[in-house]
Each structure stands twice: as C-alpha cells, then as structure tokens.
C-alpha cells in the first residue's frame, strides 16, 4: 500500500492474497503500544520518567543495578537493560498451534509450562532473580538508561502496564481507544478472528541443494504488545495516516501533534538493522543516505516507522513527514526465512520491494 497525505492512493494484493487479507505484523505492533502509552501520558495517568514499579503489582529492577529505577521512557526507547532470552520467552509467547508445529519441524528448544502462567505471573517470574522462569540472560549487561538493547519483553511489560493503569486488558484498551476510533475493523489478535481472510504463513528453508517453502498453521501470539497484532493494508493505512498528519484523521485526534513529534523523534542512536540510525518511542528512523548492495540502491529517504516479523510472515510501515502531510508505504508478506536465513532473498526481494514502493510514494 502507498499513503499520500490523508489517502491510501494505491493498494494491491498478490498471489492468492487480496487487499482484504489480514497479516501478522510482528514488531510493527510496538507502534500501537507506544501510541497507547502516550495517550495515558497525555491524560496524566503516567509519567514518562516515573519508575515503572509505581504502576506494576511487582517490582522490576536490573539485578546488577538494583538501585537504578527503570522508567517508562526507558522501556519505550529500549534502554531498560532487558534482553530477550529465547528459550524461556518464546515458550510463553507462542500459542499451542505454533509451538506444536515448531517442535515437529524445527530444532527449537521451547520451555514447557505446567501449569501455564498468566502474563503477569510470567513477566514477574521471568524478570525476577530466583523466580520460577528466571534466567540471567533475561537481562543485558547494560545499566538502564545508558544504551540501546532491543527488547520484546520490554514492550510486553508496557502493554501489561497499560492494562494495570486502566483496569482493562491491553487488547481492550487498544480496541476502545485506538482501533475503534480509527475505524480499524480488520485488526485483531486471535487466530479465530477474520476466518478465511488470514494470510497462511510460509517459511523459506534455504538449503545447499534446494529452496523449500514450508506451510505453517495460522497461529496467534500471547504477547500482543511486542508482536501479536493482525491487520490488513487498509486498516494500517488509517493508523499511518494519523501519524503522518500530526495524530489526526477524519477529525479524530489520536494523539496531540507535539506528542506525535516527540515519539517520532530519534531518542537514541542505535539500530536493530543495517539501515536504521536511531530509535524514538516505538518508532525507528532510517538513514537519509541510500544504501547500496548487489548493484542495487535502497533509498528509504530517512523514513520513520517499524519493521516486524514472525514465523512465516513479515511486515513494514515507513513514512516521511513533510511540513504538511507526507507519504508512506505498507508492505506485508506471508513468507519469511526465519528457520534458516536466506539473505539473498531478503536483500534482493524484500528490501528491494520496500525501496521501489518508497520511490513510488515519493
């Protein structure tokens, strides 16, 4: 999809998928978490530089820096010192459908839970030394507030915090305060949502003598904060339009313009990818300089947005802000090479498509 100012000017589906198809968007979900958290900030319900323990039913501190408070701002900008410990964390966040598939098809060690914890029980047990699900690798060797360490757990904790502050689940709050006002009627969280319209995920297993594409089951994730939202291009365009236009769409102000400017602004130098130069609050900033590889130029024009990926699916939203309005792109695919990285496919197909779309949007 391509958005210019207030309009989705182009939208197309390819293969068996149509413009109505709903995709997993992975870490693009973090842009929704930051939007929700900044709404609470505007309403005076939280302070960005407050200790998160003011809002949680349990205490969270870095074991190596127990006297250093972790703030809401640190979680938003990935400066909390939390890391992601795959074995523990992935065993919790993936639903049973995908966990069963992974155990059958991929040599991926996932923790089994008996009984299965609630989100709060897991987060407390995962982040607290000597607790039920703790491993030292849950924390990076970095003092909170001193550097960038991308953390899915941090954004799940933000979503949980949102629920505690509002006395709702995060999904309830997001539905009432973001999705419904933006008329995002094809956005949800569960595998049972939108039957027959969800993109079937696929994995590229790139081997020495073959390029095998494996079909995965349609699944959901338990951590909707870090990466569990499902949506389509039309809905994503509504969200993108609001952020391009100072938080406003069709007369509804999702965030005030000064707040939108603050969360888009680069807060820290750092990256989780080669074209990224900095991170705001749930939004990444890309380089203004074109990147060249394999004889191709990838020019993303210093765009703001986020990328995301889960097993068998990838998504990206990027936009450039002008003095009035702007332009942006939405790309969702139901293929990924997560089981075994196919770098050639990622560079020549996936990033190239983004660059072509961005040039057309410009």
Short mmCIF file of C-alpha atoms in Angstrom, two decimals, residues 13 109 117 152 214 304 320 335:
data_model
loop_
_atom_site.label_atom_id
_atom_site.label_comp_id
_atom_site.label_asym_id
_atom_site.label_seq_id
_atom_site.Cartn_x
_atom_site.Cartn_y
_atom_site.Cartn_z
CA UNK A 13 -2.60 -7.97 -3.11
CA UNK A 109 14.04 -25.69 22.25
CA UNK A 117 1.12 -18.82 33.87
CA UNK A 152 10.44 -7.56 23.07
CA UNK A 214 7.06 -24.92 4.19
CA UNK A 304 10.18 6.74 10.21
CA UNK A 320 8.31 10.57 5.52
CA UNK A 335 6.71 -15.62 3.66
#
